[in-house]
Coordinates of C-alpha atoms in Angstrom, one line a residue:
Chain A
M1 CA 0.0 0.0 0.3
S2 CA 2.9 2.4 0.3
A3 CA 3.9 2.0 -2.7
G4 CA 1.7 4.3 -4.4
A5 CA 0.8 6.5 -1.8
L6 CA 0.6 10.2 -3.2
P7 CA 1.5 13.7 -1.2
S8 CA -1.3 14.1 0.8
G9 CA -1.0 18.4 -0.1
I10 CA -2.4 19.5 -3.0
A11 CA 0.7 20.5 -6.0
P12 CA 0.2 23.9 -6.9
P13 CA -1.2 24.9 -10.3
L14 CA 0.7 25.0 -13.4
D15 CA 1.3 27.9 -15.2
L16 CA 2.0 27.0 -18.2
S17 CA 0.5 30.6 -20.2
T18 CA 2.6 32.3 -22.7
K19 CA 4.3 35.5 -20.6
R20 CA 5.0 38.9 -21.8
S21 CA 8.8 39.0 -22.4
A22 CA 11.2 40.5 -24.4
R23 CA 11.6 37.3 -26.3
S24 CA 7.8 37.6 -27.4
V25 CA 8.2 41.4 -28.2
K26 CA 11.0 40.1 -30.3
S27 CA 9.4 37.2 -31.8
A28 CA 6.0 39.5 -32.9
S29 CA 8.3 41.7 -34.5
M30 CA 10.6 39.8 -36.7
T31 CA 6.9 37.8 -37.4
G32 CA 5.9 41.2 -38.8
L33 CA 8.5 42.3 -40.6
M34 CA 8.8 38.3 -42.6
I35 CA 5.3 39.3 -43.5
A36 CA 6.0 43.0 -44.7
S37 CA 9.2 41.4 -47.0
V38 CA 6.5 38.9 -48.4
V39 CA 3.9 41.5 -49.0
V40 CA 6.9 44.2 -50.3
I41 CA 7.6 41.1 -52.9
A42 CA 4.2 40.1 -54.1
L43 CA 2.9 43.7 -54.5
P44 CA 5.1 44.0 -57.8
L45 CA 4.3 40.3 -59.2
V46 CA 0.7 40.8 -58.5
A47 CA 0.4 44.5 -59.9
V48 CA 2.2 43.5 -63.4
V49 CA -0.2 40.1 -63.7
A50 CA -2.7 42.3 -62.7
A51 CA -2.4 44.6 -65.3
V52 CA -1.0 42.3 -67.6
F53 CA -4.3 40.7 -68.0
A54 CA -6.4 43.2 -67.4
R55 CA -5.5 45.7 -70.3
G56 CA -4.3 42.5 -72.7
L57 CA -8.0 40.9 -71.4
R58 CA -9.5 43.4 -73.4
V59 CA -7.7 43.6 -76.5
A60 CA -7.4 39.3 -76.7
L61 CA -11.8 39.2 -76.0
A62 CA -12.0 42.0 -78.6
D63 CA -11.0 39.9 -81.2
F64 CA -11.2 36.5 -80.1
P65 CA -10.1 34.0 -81.3
A66 CA -8.5 36.3 -84.9
F67 CA -6.3 38.0 -81.8
F68 CA -4.2 34.9 -82.1
V69 CA -4.1 33.7 -85.4
K70 CA -4.2 36.4 -88.0
E71 CA -1.1 38.4 -89.3
V72 CA 0.4 41.3 -87.9
P73 CA -1.0 44.1 -89.6
I74 CA 1.9 45.4 -91.6
V75 CA 0.8 49.5 -90.9
A76 CA 1.2 49.9 -87.1
R77 CA -1.0 52.5 -86.5
R78 CA -4.1 50.0 -88.1
P79 CA -6.4 49.0 -85.1
G80 CA -6.6 45.2 -84.6
P81 CA -5.5 42.2 -84.1
G82 CA -3.3 39.6 -84.4
M83 CA -0.3 38.2 -82.9
G84 CA -0.2 34.9 -84.8
P85 CA 3.5 34.7 -86.6
A86 CA 4.4 35.6 -83.7
I87 CA 2.9 33.0 -81.7
L88 CA 4.3 30.7 -84.5
G89 CA 7.5 32.4 -84.1
T90 CA 8.2 32.2 -79.7
F91 CA 7.4 27.8 -81.0
L92 CA 9.6 27.8 -83.1
A93 CA 12.5 29.5 -81.8
T94 CA 12.0 27.8 -78.5
G95 CA 11.3 24.3 -79.5
A96 CA 14.6 24.8 -82.1
A97 CA 16.5 26.2 -78.7
T98 CA 15.1 22.9 -76.8
A99 CA 16.1 20.7 -79.4
I100 CA 19.4 21.9 -79.1
A101 CA 20.3 22.6 -75.6
V102 CA 18.0 19.8 -73.7
P103 CA 20.0 16.8 -75.5
L104 CA 23.2 18.4 -75.2
G105 CA 22.6 19.7 -71.4
L106 CA 21.6 16.2 -70.8
L107 CA 24.7 14.4 -72.1
G108 CA 26.8 16.9 -70.7
A109 CA 25.8 16.4 -67.1
V110 CA 25.6 12.7 -67.7
Y111 CA 29.4 12.9 -68.7
L112 CA 30.0 15.6 -65.9
H113 CA 28.3 13.9 -62.9
E114 CA 29.0 10.1 -63.7
Y115 CA 32.2 10.1 -65.6
G116 CA 34.2 13.3 -65.0
G117 CA 33.8 13.8 -61.4
M118 CA 36.8 15.6 -59.9
K119 CA 38.7 15.1 -63.1
R120 CA 40.4 18.2 -64.1
F121 CA 38.3 18.7 -67.4
A122 CA 35.1 18.2 -65.8
R123 CA 35.5 20.9 -63.4
V124 CA 36.8 23.2 -66.4
V125 CA 33.6 22.1 -68.4
R126 CA 32.0 23.1 -65.1
F127 CA 33.3 25.8 -63.7
M128 CA 32.8 27.6 -67.9
A129 CA 29.0 26.5 -67.6
N130 CA 28.6 28.5 -64.4
V131 CA 29.9 31.7 -65.6
M132 CA 28.0 30.9 -69.1
T133 CA 25.2 31.4 -66.5
G134 CA 26.3 34.5 -65.9
V135 CA 26.3 36.1 -69.5
P136 CA 24.2 38.1 -69.6
S137 CA 22.0 37.4 -72.5
V138 CA 22.5 40.0 -75.4
V139 CA 25.8 38.9 -75.0
M140 CA 24.2 35.7 -76.7
G141 CA 22.4 37.3 -79.3
L142 CA 25.5 39.2 -80.5
F143 CA 27.2 36.2 -80.7
V144 CA 25.0 34.3 -82.6
Y145 CA 24.5 37.6 -84.6
L146 CA 28.0 37.3 -85.6
S147 CA 28.3 33.8 -86.1
W148 CA 25.5 32.9 -87.7
T149 CA 23.3 35.2 -88.9
L150 CA 25.6 37.4 -90.5
S151 CA 26.5 34.2 -92.8
F152 CA 23.2 32.8 -93.2
G153 CA 20.5 35.6 -92.7
Y154 CA 17.7 36.2 -90.2
S155 CA 15.9 33.0 -89.0
A156 CA 13.8 31.2 -86.3
F157 CA 16.4 28.9 -86.1
G158 CA 19.4 31.6 -85.5
A159 CA 17.2 32.7 -82.6
G160 CA 16.9 29.1 -81.3
L161 CA 20.5 29.0 -81.0
A162 CA 21.1 32.3 -79.2
L163 CA 18.3 30.9 -77.4
A164 CA 20.1 27.7 -76.4
C165 CA 22.8 29.2 -75.5
L166 CA 21.1 31.0 -72.9
M167 CA 19.2 27.5 -71.9
L168 CA 22.0 25.1 -71.9
P169 CA 24.1 25.9 -68.7
V170 CA 20.8 26.1 -66.7
V171 CA 19.9 22.5 -68.4
L172 CA 23.3 20.9 -67.7
G173 CA 23.5 22.4 -63.9
A174 CA 20.0 21.3 -63.1
T175 CA 20.5 17.9 -64.2
E176 CA 23.6 17.4 -62.9
Q177 CA 22.1 18.4 -59.6
M178 CA 19.4 15.8 -60.1
L179 CA 21.8 12.8 -60.9
R180 CA 23.8 14.1 -57.7
L181 CA 20.7 13.6 -55.7
V182 CA 20.6 9.9 -56.8
P183 CA 21.7 7.6 -54.3
D184 CA 24.6 5.7 -54.3
H185 CA 23.3 2.9 -52.8
L186 CA 21.1 2.8 -55.7
R187 CA 23.9 2.6 -58.2
E188 CA 25.6 0.0 -55.9
A189 CA 22.8 -2.2 -56.3
S190 CA 22.9 -1.8 -60.1
Y191 CA 26.1 -2.6 -60.2
A192 CA 26.3 -5.6 -57.7
V193 CA 24.2 -7.8 -59.7
G194 CA 26.7 -7.2 -63.0
A195 CA 25.1 -4.5 -64.7
S196 CA 27.1 -2.2 -66.5
K197 CA 27.6 1.7 -66.0
S198 CA 26.2 2.8 -68.8
R199 CA 23.3 0.4 -68.3
T200 CA 22.9 1.7 -64.4
I201 CA 22.9 4.9 -65.9
L202 CA 20.4 4.6 -68.5
T203 CA 18.1 2.0 -66.7
V204 CA 18.6 3.2 -62.8
V205 CA 19.9 6.7 -62.1
L206 CA 18.1 8.7 -65.4
P207 CA 14.6 7.1 -64.6
A208 CA 15.0 8.0 -60.5
A209 CA 16.5 11.6 -61.7
L210 CA 14.2 12.2 -64.9
P211 CA 11.1 14.3 -63.1
G212 CA 13.8 16.5 -61.8
I213 CA 14.8 17.4 -65.2
V214 CA 12.2 17.2 -66.9
S215 CA 11.0 20.1 -64.7
G216 CA 13.9 21.8 -64.6
S217 CA 14.2 21.6 -68.2
L218 CA 10.5 23.2 -68.9
L219 CA 11.5 25.6 -66.5
A220 CA 14.9 26.4 -68.6
I221 CA 12.2 26.5 -71.7
A222 CA 10.0 29.1 -69.9
R223 CA 12.6 31.3 -69.0
A224 CA 13.8 31.1 -72.9
A225 CA 10.2 31.7 -74.6
G226 CA 10.6 35.1 -72.8
E227 CA 14.2 36.2 -73.7
T228 CA 13.9 39.5 -76.2
A229 CA 17.5 40.3 -76.5
P230 CA 19.1 37.6 -78.2
L231 CA 15.8 37.4 -81.0
L232 CA 16.8 40.9 -81.7
F233 CA 19.7 40.5 -83.2
A234 CA 19.0 37.2 -85.2
I235 CA 15.0 36.9 -85.6
G236 CA 14.6 40.0 -87.7
A237 CA 10.8 41.3 -88.0
A238 CA 8.4 39.9 -89.9
T239 CA 4.6 40.5 -89.6
A240 CA 3.7 37.5 -91.7
Y241 CA 3.3 33.8 -90.5
N242 CA 6.6 32.2 -91.8
P243 CA 6.6 28.7 -91.1
N244 CA 10.2 28.1 -92.3
L245 CA 12.1 27.6 -89.8
F246 CA 15.9 27.9 -91.5
S247 CA 15.1 30.7 -93.6
Q248 CA 13.7 34.6 -93.7
A249 CA 13.1 36.9 -91.1
N250 CA 10.2 35.5 -88.2
T251 CA 8.6 36.9 -85.2
A252 CA 8.4 36.2 -82.0
L253 CA 5.9 37.8 -78.8
S254 CA 8.7 39.2 -77.1
I255 CA 9.9 41.2 -80.4
Q256 CA 6.6 42.1 -80.9
I257 CA 6.1 43.4 -77.4
F258 CA 8.7 45.6 -77.8
A259 CA 8.1 46.5 -81.3
N260 CA 4.4 47.5 -80.7
A261 CA 5.1 48.9 -77.1
T262 CA 7.5 51.6 -78.1
S263 CA 5.2 52.8 -80.8
S264 CA 3.4 55.8 -80.8
F265 CA 0.2 54.6 -82.0
V266 CA -2.6 53.4 -79.5
A267 CA -3.4 50.1 -81.6
A268 CA 0.1 49.0 -81.8
Q269 CA -0.1 49.7 -77.7
D270 CA -2.9 48.0 -77.4
R271 CA -0.8 44.4 -79.7
A272 CA 1.7 44.5 -77.3
W273 CA -0.5 44.0 -74.6
G274 CA -2.6 41.1 -75.9
A275 CA 1.1 39.8 -76.6
A276 CA 2.4 40.1 -73.5
L277 CA -0.5 38.3 -72.2
T278 CA -0.4 35.5 -74.6
L279 CA 3.4 35.0 -73.4
V280 CA 2.8 35.2 -70.2
L281 CA -0.3 32.5 -70.4
L282 CA 2.2 30.3 -72.7
T283 CA 4.9 30.5 -69.7
F284 CA 2.5 30.5 -67.0
V285 CA 1.4 26.8 -69.1
I286 CA 4.8 25.5 -69.6
T287 CA 5.5 25.8 -65.6
L288 CA 2.4 24.5 -64.5
T289 CA 3.0 21.5 -66.7
A290 CA 6.5 21.3 -64.7
R291 CA 4.8 21.3 -61.8
I292 CA 2.6 18.5 -62.5
V293 CA 5.1 16.2 -63.9
T294 CA 7.1 16.8 -60.9
A295 CA 4.1 16.7 -58.4
R296 CA 3.0 12.9 -60.5
F297 CA 6.3 11.4 -60.6
A298 CA 6.7 12.2 -56.9
L299 CA 3.8 10.2 -55.9
R300 CA 4.5 7.4 -58.2
R301 CA 8.1 6.7 -56.1
Chain B
M1 CA 49.1 -11.5 -34.7
T2 CA 47.4 -14.2 -35.0
R3 CA 46.6 -15.5 -38.5
G4 CA 43.7 -17.0 -39.7
N5 CA 43.2 -20.8 -38.9
T6 CA 42.5 -22.1 -42.2
D7 CA 43.8 -25.8 -41.7
Q8 CA 40.7 -27.0 -41.5
T9 CA 38.8 -28.1 -44.5
P10 CA 35.1 -28.5 -44.3
G11 CA 33.7 -30.7 -46.4
A12 CA 33.7 -28.9 -49.9
R13 CA 30.9 -29.8 -52.1
A14 CA 29.4 -28.3 -55.0
E15 CA 33.1 -28.8 -56.8
N16 CA 31.0 -29.7 -60.0
R17 CA 30.5 -26.0 -60.4
P18 CA 30.7 -24.5 -63.9
T19 CA 33.6 -23.5 -65.3
V20 CA 35.0 -19.9 -64.2
H21 CA 36.2 -17.0 -66.7
L22 CA 36.6 -14.0 -65.3
A23 CA 38.8 -12.8 -68.4
P24 CA 38.8 -13.9 -71.7
P25 CA 40.9 -16.4 -72.7
P26 CA 42.9 -18.6 -70.2
S27 CA 46.3 -17.7 -70.2
P28 CA 49.5 -18.9 -68.0
S29 CA 49.2 -16.4 -65.2
N30 CA 45.5 -17.5 -65.0
P31 CA 45.2 -21.4 -65.7
P32 CA 42.2 -22.8 -66.9
A33 CA 39.3 -24.8 -65.3
G34 CA 39.8 -27.6 -64.9
A35 CA 42.9 -27.3 -63.5
V36 CA 41.4 -26.9 -60.5
R37 CA 43.2 -28.5 -57.7
P38 CA 41.6 -30.4 -54.6
D39 CA 43.7 -28.2 -52.0
T40 CA 41.3 -25.2 -54.1
A41 CA 38.5 -26.3 -52.2
A42 CA 38.2 -22.7 -51.2
V43 CA 35.6 -19.9 -52.8
F44 CA 38.0 -17.0 -51.6
D45 CA 42.1 -17.3 -50.7
L46 CA 43.3 -13.7 -49.0
D47 CA 46.9 -13.9 -48.5
G48 CA 48.2 -10.8 -47.0
L49 CA 44.9 -8.8 -48.1
E50 CA 45.4 -4.9 -47.6
V51 CA 43.1 -2.3 -48.8
Y52 CA 43.8 1.7 -48.9
Y53 CA 41.9 4.6 -48.9
G54 CA 44.4 7.4 -50.5
A55 CA 47.6 7.0 -48.6
F56 CA 44.8 5.5 -45.3
R57 CA 45.4 1.4 -44.8
A58 CA 42.3 1.4 -43.6
V59 CA 42.7 -2.9 -43.5
R60 CA 45.9 -5.3 -43.3
G61 CA 46.6 -8.4 -43.3
V62 CA 44.0 -10.1 -43.9
T63 CA 44.8 -14.1 -44.7
M64 CA 41.9 -16.5 -44.9
Q65 CA 39.8 -18.9 -46.8
I66 CA 36.4 -19.1 -47.5
F67 CA 34.7 -22.5 -48.3
S68 CA 32.3 -23.3 -50.4
N69 CA 28.5 -23.5 -49.4
Q70 CA 29.2 -22.2 -45.9
I71 CA 28.1 -19.7 -44.1
T72 CA 31.1 -17.4 -42.9
A73 CA 30.4 -14.3 -41.0
F74 CA 32.6 -11.5 -39.9
I75 CA 32.6 -9.3 -36.5
G76 CA 34.1 -7.2 -34.9
P77 CA 34.0 -3.5 -33.6
S78 CA 33.3 -0.9 -36.0
G79 CA 35.6 0.7 -37.9
C80 CA 37.7 -3.1 -37.7
G81 CA 37.7 -3.4 -41.6
K82 CA 34.5 -6.2 -41.7
T83 CA 32.5 -4.3 -44.5
T84 CA 35.8 -3.1 -46.5
V85 CA 37.0 -6.3 -46.6
L86 CA 33.6 -7.6 -48.0
R87 CA 33.2 -4.8 -50.4
C88 CA 36.8 -6.2 -52.2
F89 CA 34.8 -9.7 -52.9
N90 CA 32.8 -8.2 -56.2
R91 CA 35.3 -5.2 -56.7
M92 CA 32.7 -2.8 -55.3
H93 CA 36.1 -0.7 -54.1
D94 CA 36.0 0.2 -58.0
V95 CA 33.2 2.8 -57.6
T96 CA 34.6 4.1 -54.4
P97 CA 37.1 6.9 -55.6
G98 CA 40.8 6.9 -53.8
A99 CA 40.1 3.2 -52.6
R100 CA 42.9 0.2 -53.4
V101 CA 43.7 -3.3 -52.7
A102 CA 46.5 -4.8 -52.5
G103 CA 47.6 -8.5 -51.3
R104 CA 46.0 -11.6 -53.1
L105 CA 42.5 -12.0 -53.3
R106 CA 41.4 -15.1 -55.6
Y107 CA 38.1 -16.2 -56.5
R108 CA 38.5 -19.9 -57.3
T109 CA 41.0 -20.3 -59.7
A110 CA 41.3 -16.3 -60.8
D111 CA 42.8 -13.7 -59.3
L112 CA 40.1 -10.7 -58.7
Y113 CA 42.5 -8.0 -59.2
A114 CA 44.1 -8.9 -62.0
P115 CA 44.5 -6.4 -64.5
N116 CA 42.3 -7.9 -67.2
V117 CA 39.2 -8.9 -65.3
S118 CA 36.3 -7.2 -65.5
A119 CA 34.5 -6.3 -62.6
T120 CA 31.0 -6.5 -64.0
E121 CA 31.8 -10.4 -65.1
V122 CA 33.2 -10.4 -61.1
R123 CA 29.6 -8.9 -59.5
R124 CA 27.7 -11.3 -61.9
R125 CA 29.4 -14.1 -59.9
I126 CA 29.0 -12.4 -56.5
G127 CA 26.0 -10.8 -55.6
M128 CA 25.5 -8.0 -53.0
V129 CA 22.7 -7.5 -50.1
F130 CA 23.5 -4.1 -48.9
Q131 CA 22.8 -3.1 -45.1
K132 CA 20.0 -0.5 -45.9
P133 CA 16.9 -2.4 -48.0
N134 CA 18.0 -0.7 -51.3
P135 CA 15.2 -1.6 -53.7
F136 CA 15.1 1.0 -57.0
P137 CA 12.3 2.5 -57.3
K138 CA 10.7 0.6 -59.6
S139 CA 8.1 -2.3 -60.0
V140 CA 8.8 -5.2 -57.2
Y141 CA 8.6 -7.4 -60.5
D142 CA 11.1 -4.7 -62.5
N143 CA 13.6 -4.9 -59.6
V144 CA 14.0 -9.0 -59.7
A145 CA 13.9 -9.1 -63.1
F146 CA 16.9 -6.3 -63.2
G147 CA 19.6 -8.5 -62.7
P148 CA 18.4 -11.1 -65.8
R149 CA 17.8 -8.1 -68.1
A150 CA 21.4 -6.8 -67.3
N151 CA 22.9 -9.7 -68.1
G152 CA 20.9 -10.4 -71.4
V153 CA 17.7 -12.2 -70.6
R154 CA 15.0 -10.9 -73.0
V155 CA 11.9 -13.2 -73.3
K156 CA 9.4 -12.8 -70.9
A157 CA 9.0 -16.7 -70.0
E158 CA 12.1 -16.8 -68.8
L159 CA 11.9 -14.0 -66.7
D160 CA 8.8 -14.6 -65.4
A161 CA 9.9 -17.9 -64.3
R162 CA 13.1 -16.5 -62.7
V163 CA 11.1 -13.9 -61.0
E164 CA 9.0 -16.3 -59.4
K165 CA 11.7 -18.4 -59.1
S166 CA 14.1 -16.0 -56.8
L167 CA 10.6 -14.7 -54.9
R168 CA 10.1 -17.9 -53.7
S169 CA 13.4 -18.9 -52.8
A170 CA 13.9 -15.5 -50.8
A171 CA 10.0 -16.8 -48.8
L172 CA 8.6 -13.6 -50.3
W173 CA 6.5 -15.0 -53.1
D174 CA 3.4 -15.8 -51.3
E175 CA 3.2 -12.2 -49.9
V176 CA 4.1 -10.1 -53.0
K177 CA 2.2 -12.5 -56.1
D178 CA -0.8 -10.5 -56.1
R179 CA 1.2 -6.7 -56.3
L180 CA 3.9 -7.2 -58.9
P181 CA 3.3 -4.4 -60.4
A182 CA 3.3 -1.9 -57.4
S183 CA 6.0 -0.1 -55.6
A184 CA 8.8 -2.0 -54.6
L185 CA 9.1 1.2 -52.0
S186 CA 5.0 0.2 -50.8
L187 CA 6.5 -3.1 -49.7
S188 CA 7.5 -2.9 -45.3
G189 CA 11.2 -2.8 -44.5
G190 CA 12.0 -6.5 -43.7
Q191 CA 9.9 -7.4 -47.0
Q192 CA 12.7 -5.0 -48.8
Q193 CA 15.2 -6.4 -48.0
R194 CA 13.8 -9.7 -48.9
L195 CA 13.2 -8.1 -52.4
C196 CA 17.0 -7.1 -52.2
I197 CA 18.0 -11.0 -52.1
A198 CA 15.8 -11.8 -54.3
R199 CA 17.6 -9.4 -56.4
T200 CA 20.3 -10.4 -56.3
I201 CA 19.9 -14.3 -56.2
A202 CA 17.7 -14.0 -59.3
V203 CA 20.9 -13.4 -61.7
D204 CA 22.0 -17.3 -60.1
P205 CA 25.7 -16.0 -58.5
E206 CA 27.7 -18.7 -57.0
V207 CA 28.5 -15.7 -53.8
V208 CA 26.2 -13.7 -51.7
L209 CA 27.7 -11.3 -49.7
M210 CA 25.6 -9.6 -47.5
D211 CA 26.9 -6.6 -45.5
E212 CA 24.9 -6.2 -42.3
P213 CA 21.4 -7.1 -44.0
C214 CA 19.3 -7.1 -40.9
S215 CA 20.7 -4.1 -39.6
A216 CA 17.8 -2.3 -40.4
L217 CA 15.2 -4.4 -39.3
D218 CA 13.1 -5.6 -36.4
P219 CA 13.7 -8.7 -34.5
V220 CA 10.8 -10.9 -37.2
A221 CA 11.8 -9.9 -39.8
T222 CA 15.5 -10.2 -39.0
A223 CA 14.6 -14.3 -37.7
R224 CA 12.9 -14.4 -41.6
I225 CA 16.2 -13.6 -42.9
E226 CA 18.6 -15.9 -41.1
E227 CA 16.1 -18.7 -42.0
L228 CA 16.3 -17.2 -45.6
M229 CA 20.2 -17.9 -45.1
R230 CA 20.9 -21.3 -44.0
E231 CA 18.0 -22.5 -47.0
L232 CA 19.7 -20.1 -49.0
K233 CA 23.3 -22.3 -48.2
S234 CA 22.7 -25.2 -50.3
R235 CA 23.2 -23.1 -53.4
F236 CA 25.1 -20.1 -52.2
T237 CA 28.0 -19.5 -50.6
I238 CA 27.2 -16.9 -48.1
V239 CA 29.6 -14.0 -46.5
I240 CA 27.9 -12.1 -44.3
V241 CA 29.3 -8.9 -41.9
T242 CA 27.5 -8.4 -38.9
H243 CA 27.4 -6.4 -35.7
N244 CA 25.1 -8.9 -33.9
M245 CA 27.5 -11.5 -32.5
Q246 CA 24.4 -13.8 -31.9
Q247 CA 23.3 -13.9 -35.1
A248 CA 27.3 -14.7 -36.2
G249 CA 26.3 -17.7 -33.5
R250 CA 22.8 -18.9 -35.2
V251 CA 23.9 -18.7 -38.9
S252 CA 27.5 -19.3 -39.2
D253 CA 29.5 -21.8 -40.2
R254 CA 32.4 -20.2 -39.8
T255 CA 33.5 -16.9 -38.0
A256 CA 36.1 -14.3 -38.8
F257 CA 37.4 -11.5 -35.9
F258 CA 38.4 -8.5 -36.3
T259 CA 39.4 -5.5 -34.5
T260 CA 41.3 -2.5 -34.9
D261 CA 44.8 -1.9 -33.6
I262 CA 48.0 0.1 -34.3
D263 CA 49.0 0.1 -37.9
P264 CA 52.6 -0.2 -37.2
T265 CA 53.6 1.0 -40.6
F266 CA 52.0 4.0 -40.4
A267 CA 50.8 4.5 -36.3
L268 CA 47.2 4.7 -37.2
R269 CA 44.5 2.7 -35.8
T270 CA 43.2 0.9 -38.1
G271 CA 41.3 -2.2 -39.0
T272 CA 43.0 -6.3 -39.2
L273 CA 42.4 -10.0 -38.8
V274 CA 42.7 -11.3 -35.3
E275 CA 41.0 -15.1 -35.8
Y276 CA 38.9 -17.2 -38.1
D277 CA 37.7 -20.6 -37.2
A278 CA 35.0 -22.6 -36.9
T279 CA 32.0 -20.7 -35.6
N280 CA 31.5 -23.1 -32.0
K281 CA 35.2 -22.8 -31.3
I282 CA 35.6 -18.6 -32.0
F283 CA 32.5 -18.5 -29.4
S284 CA 33.3 -21.5 -27.1
N285 CA 37.7 -21.6 -27.2
P286 CA 38.9 -18.6 -29.3
H287 CA 42.6 -18.9 -29.6
D288 CA 43.2 -15.3 -29.1
E289 CA 43.0 -12.9 -26.0
R290 CA 41.2 -10.1 -28.1
T291 CA 38.3 -12.3 -29.9
E292 CA 37.5 -14.1 -26.1
R293 CA 37.4 -10.3 -24.4
Y294 CA 34.9 -9.0 -27.4
I295 CA 33.1 -12.2 -27.5
T296 CA 32.2 -11.7 -23.6
G297 CA 31.6 -8.3 -23.6
R298 CA 35.2 -6.8 -22.5
F299 CA 36.1 -5.3 -25.6
G300 CA 38.5 -2.0 -24.6

């Protein structure tokens, strides 16, 4: 009976309430500061999107769906649609850039992480890729202008080359990062049943890293789709549809935004808003796809 | 130091194994099979094996023979080189930057570290199960079929048969036969480890190396794996690294005790083999005082 006997007195009430102290003041002020920062960051973003949607939707819906289909008026002051050739041109240039930069970036990253490691050559390439990420896009445009456009003339492909120069280091870096995240024990498990290195990379490492590689590439594509500076040199200024990837001047949404927004005619400025809306929607769709791909694959694991 | 006590030759069965060709043509230094002498009943023959990580000699002085269709356990404190030695057996050190193996290590008639030996060929014969269950993020079926596919099996019927046989051997078939297309990562830890064993034996290796295969498992799952090891012994030679002395005592035929001591050349504390003998001898009447101290829990 004595073992479980409690002391007879009543224990003093336990006080767990929050105390006003220097620490709680500090906590509250820091929280306030962080919320304020988020608002400051979000404000311009929301303002940009709101302005683009408000003014762009009015233009696009006034001539729907003609705005997305019809050719750009040759006479800038004439009101009316459209942006069809620019949408096609953006797809052509970005598509060409993707076809060049994604395979090269992927293979390069596989070399860097799986074969190069810490070898001198791999370190030099990695360093150069990092430097390339920081090169202003206008310099890429200038480079392509001198090395391609002057010899072969304006084309969507030239623009694609310039965009590929921009995308390549991004795809390379993102892919190598994803390969680094594939745990070594998966590689060892593959080696342990007698799989060769190439087979291990193809059937274990790349599938495991694929969602990250896909979303990294899509983000690079979305960024490239909106680039203006490198296109100024390489794509020319067409107003009509040009489905030929390799010859003649073409156009792109970003170029049309630049050209129309700097015009003094209201009709042209309206078309710039419409083109801006189209471009925002396009990048939004690509980014959303990237998110969905990542989430879908992540669930399946 | 006391060298491994390897004069006891166990009942060497399964000597009718197929010929071992790790390197393309047999050469004088690499005698053709058929020239297997009766005293090479050992599957592995180690003489003065050393492993370096860069300039650091992590393990030294490992001389022992590992025999066919037995379970050989490596025990010893952390850092004594058990796993390091185990990873020599299937050339897993090849993928560790800076790792280097010195001394002799023969697998049957072949020198595993001869320049013309292909690590891939070695690993087809000498499989490995790891400490942490590491199934691929693929389906149960694809996990087991991975090895056969990597070794050129393409016919669906044969793959199916191999998958079923391996899963049965790993005592997992009844639990997963209805969910072969499900992700391997949906299995429990113990099931995942048995899946990894199935994946290893699906390529029909001669040797299965196990690196603390039960350290991430609960006692029930551990008991299942141990039971499995005893069954698999008739088909495979098993080498197991374990921190669990009871486990070594329960499952193994022979036990090697490793420990750390001061390397006379480098004056660093590194791993070495102390004693190697039949398991009941090691646990009842060890030759070396250090072994006795370790197995009775008076280590240090």
